[in-house]
Coordinates of C-alpha atoms in Angstrom, one line a residue:
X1 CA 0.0 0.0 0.0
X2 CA 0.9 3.1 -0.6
X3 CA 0.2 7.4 -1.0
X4 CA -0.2 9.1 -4.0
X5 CA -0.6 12.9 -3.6
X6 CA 0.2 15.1 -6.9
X7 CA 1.8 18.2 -6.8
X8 CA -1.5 20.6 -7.3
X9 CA -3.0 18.5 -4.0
X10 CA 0.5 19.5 -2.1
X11 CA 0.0 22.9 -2.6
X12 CA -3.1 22.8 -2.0
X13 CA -2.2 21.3 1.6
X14 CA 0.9 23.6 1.6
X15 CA -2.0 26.6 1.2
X16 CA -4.8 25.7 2.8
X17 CA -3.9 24.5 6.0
X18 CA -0.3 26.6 6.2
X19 CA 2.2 24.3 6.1
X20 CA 6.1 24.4 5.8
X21 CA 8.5 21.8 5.1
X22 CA 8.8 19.3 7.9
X23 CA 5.0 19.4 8.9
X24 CA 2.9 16.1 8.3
X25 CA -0.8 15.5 7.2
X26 CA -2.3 12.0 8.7
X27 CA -5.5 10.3 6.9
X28 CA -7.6 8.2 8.6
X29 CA -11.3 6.8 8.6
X30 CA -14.1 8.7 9.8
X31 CA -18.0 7.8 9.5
X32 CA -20.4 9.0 7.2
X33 CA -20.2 9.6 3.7
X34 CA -18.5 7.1 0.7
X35 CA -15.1 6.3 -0.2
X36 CA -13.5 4.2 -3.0
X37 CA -12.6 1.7 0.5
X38 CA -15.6 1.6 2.6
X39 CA -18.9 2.2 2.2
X40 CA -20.4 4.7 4.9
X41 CA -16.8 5.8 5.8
X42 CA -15.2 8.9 4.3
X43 CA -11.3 9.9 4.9
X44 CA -10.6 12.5 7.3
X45 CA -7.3 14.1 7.7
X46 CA -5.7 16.1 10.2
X47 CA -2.1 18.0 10.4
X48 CA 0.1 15.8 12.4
X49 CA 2.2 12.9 12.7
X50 CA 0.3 9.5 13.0
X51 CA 1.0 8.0 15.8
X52 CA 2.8 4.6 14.3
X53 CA 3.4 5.5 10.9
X54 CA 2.7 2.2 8.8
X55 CA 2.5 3.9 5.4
X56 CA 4.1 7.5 4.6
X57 CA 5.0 9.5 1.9
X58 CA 7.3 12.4 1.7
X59 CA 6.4 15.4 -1.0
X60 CA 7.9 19.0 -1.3
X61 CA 9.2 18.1 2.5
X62 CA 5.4 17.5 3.6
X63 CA 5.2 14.1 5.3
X64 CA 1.8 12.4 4.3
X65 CA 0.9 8.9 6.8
X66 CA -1.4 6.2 7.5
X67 CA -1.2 4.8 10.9
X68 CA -1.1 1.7 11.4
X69 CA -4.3 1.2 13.4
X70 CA -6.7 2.8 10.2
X71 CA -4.7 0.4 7.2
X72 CA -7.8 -1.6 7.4
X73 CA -9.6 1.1 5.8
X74 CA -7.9 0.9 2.6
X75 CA -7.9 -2.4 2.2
X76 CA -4.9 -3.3 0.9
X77 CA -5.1 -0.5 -1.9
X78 CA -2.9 2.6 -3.0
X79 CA -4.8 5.9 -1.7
X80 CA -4.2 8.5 -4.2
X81 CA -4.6 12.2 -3.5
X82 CA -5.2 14.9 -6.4
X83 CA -7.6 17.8 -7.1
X84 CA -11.2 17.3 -8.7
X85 CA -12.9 20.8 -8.8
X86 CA -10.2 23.3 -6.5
X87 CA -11.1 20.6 -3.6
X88 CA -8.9 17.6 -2.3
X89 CA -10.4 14.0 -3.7
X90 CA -9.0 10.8 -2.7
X91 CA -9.4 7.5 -4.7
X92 CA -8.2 3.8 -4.9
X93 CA -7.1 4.5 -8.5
X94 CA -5.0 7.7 -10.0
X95 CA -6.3 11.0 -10.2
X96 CA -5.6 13.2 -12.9

């Protein structure tokens, strides 16, 4: 498993939520909603380190993380991080 993030959804991070080289974004399962991985969960993200990184990704020195309590959610599959309309979207296959 792995993160994809493009570069448009790192500055959108970078921009959004203020942050500078050496700060880190988490993603983990929260209730309501759809995803591509659960039904009736959505992904929630937060700015800070997980708390036992099992999957992380390092762009434009923003560290991106999974913990290793919320890998069920994905099952198994790549999360991929882009831009759909200006907002963040996250999918099981790649964004363009």
């Amino acid at each position: 498993m792995n993160i994809n993030i493009t570069d448009e959804a790192v500055n959108w991070f970078k921009d959004e939520m203020d942050l500078e080289e050496g700060d880190a974004i988490q993603f983990y399962p929260k209730y309501g909603g759809d995803s591509a991985f659960q039904s009736g969960l959505s992904i929630g993200m937060a700015i800070g380190s997980a708390n036992e990184p099992q999957v992380t990704t390092e762009k434009q020195g923003i560290s991106f993380q999974i913990d290793q309590k919320d890998v069920w959610f994905f099952n198994d599959k790549d999360l991929h991080v882009g831009l759909k309309d200006g907002e963040v979207a996250y999918s099981d296959e790649p964004l363009n």
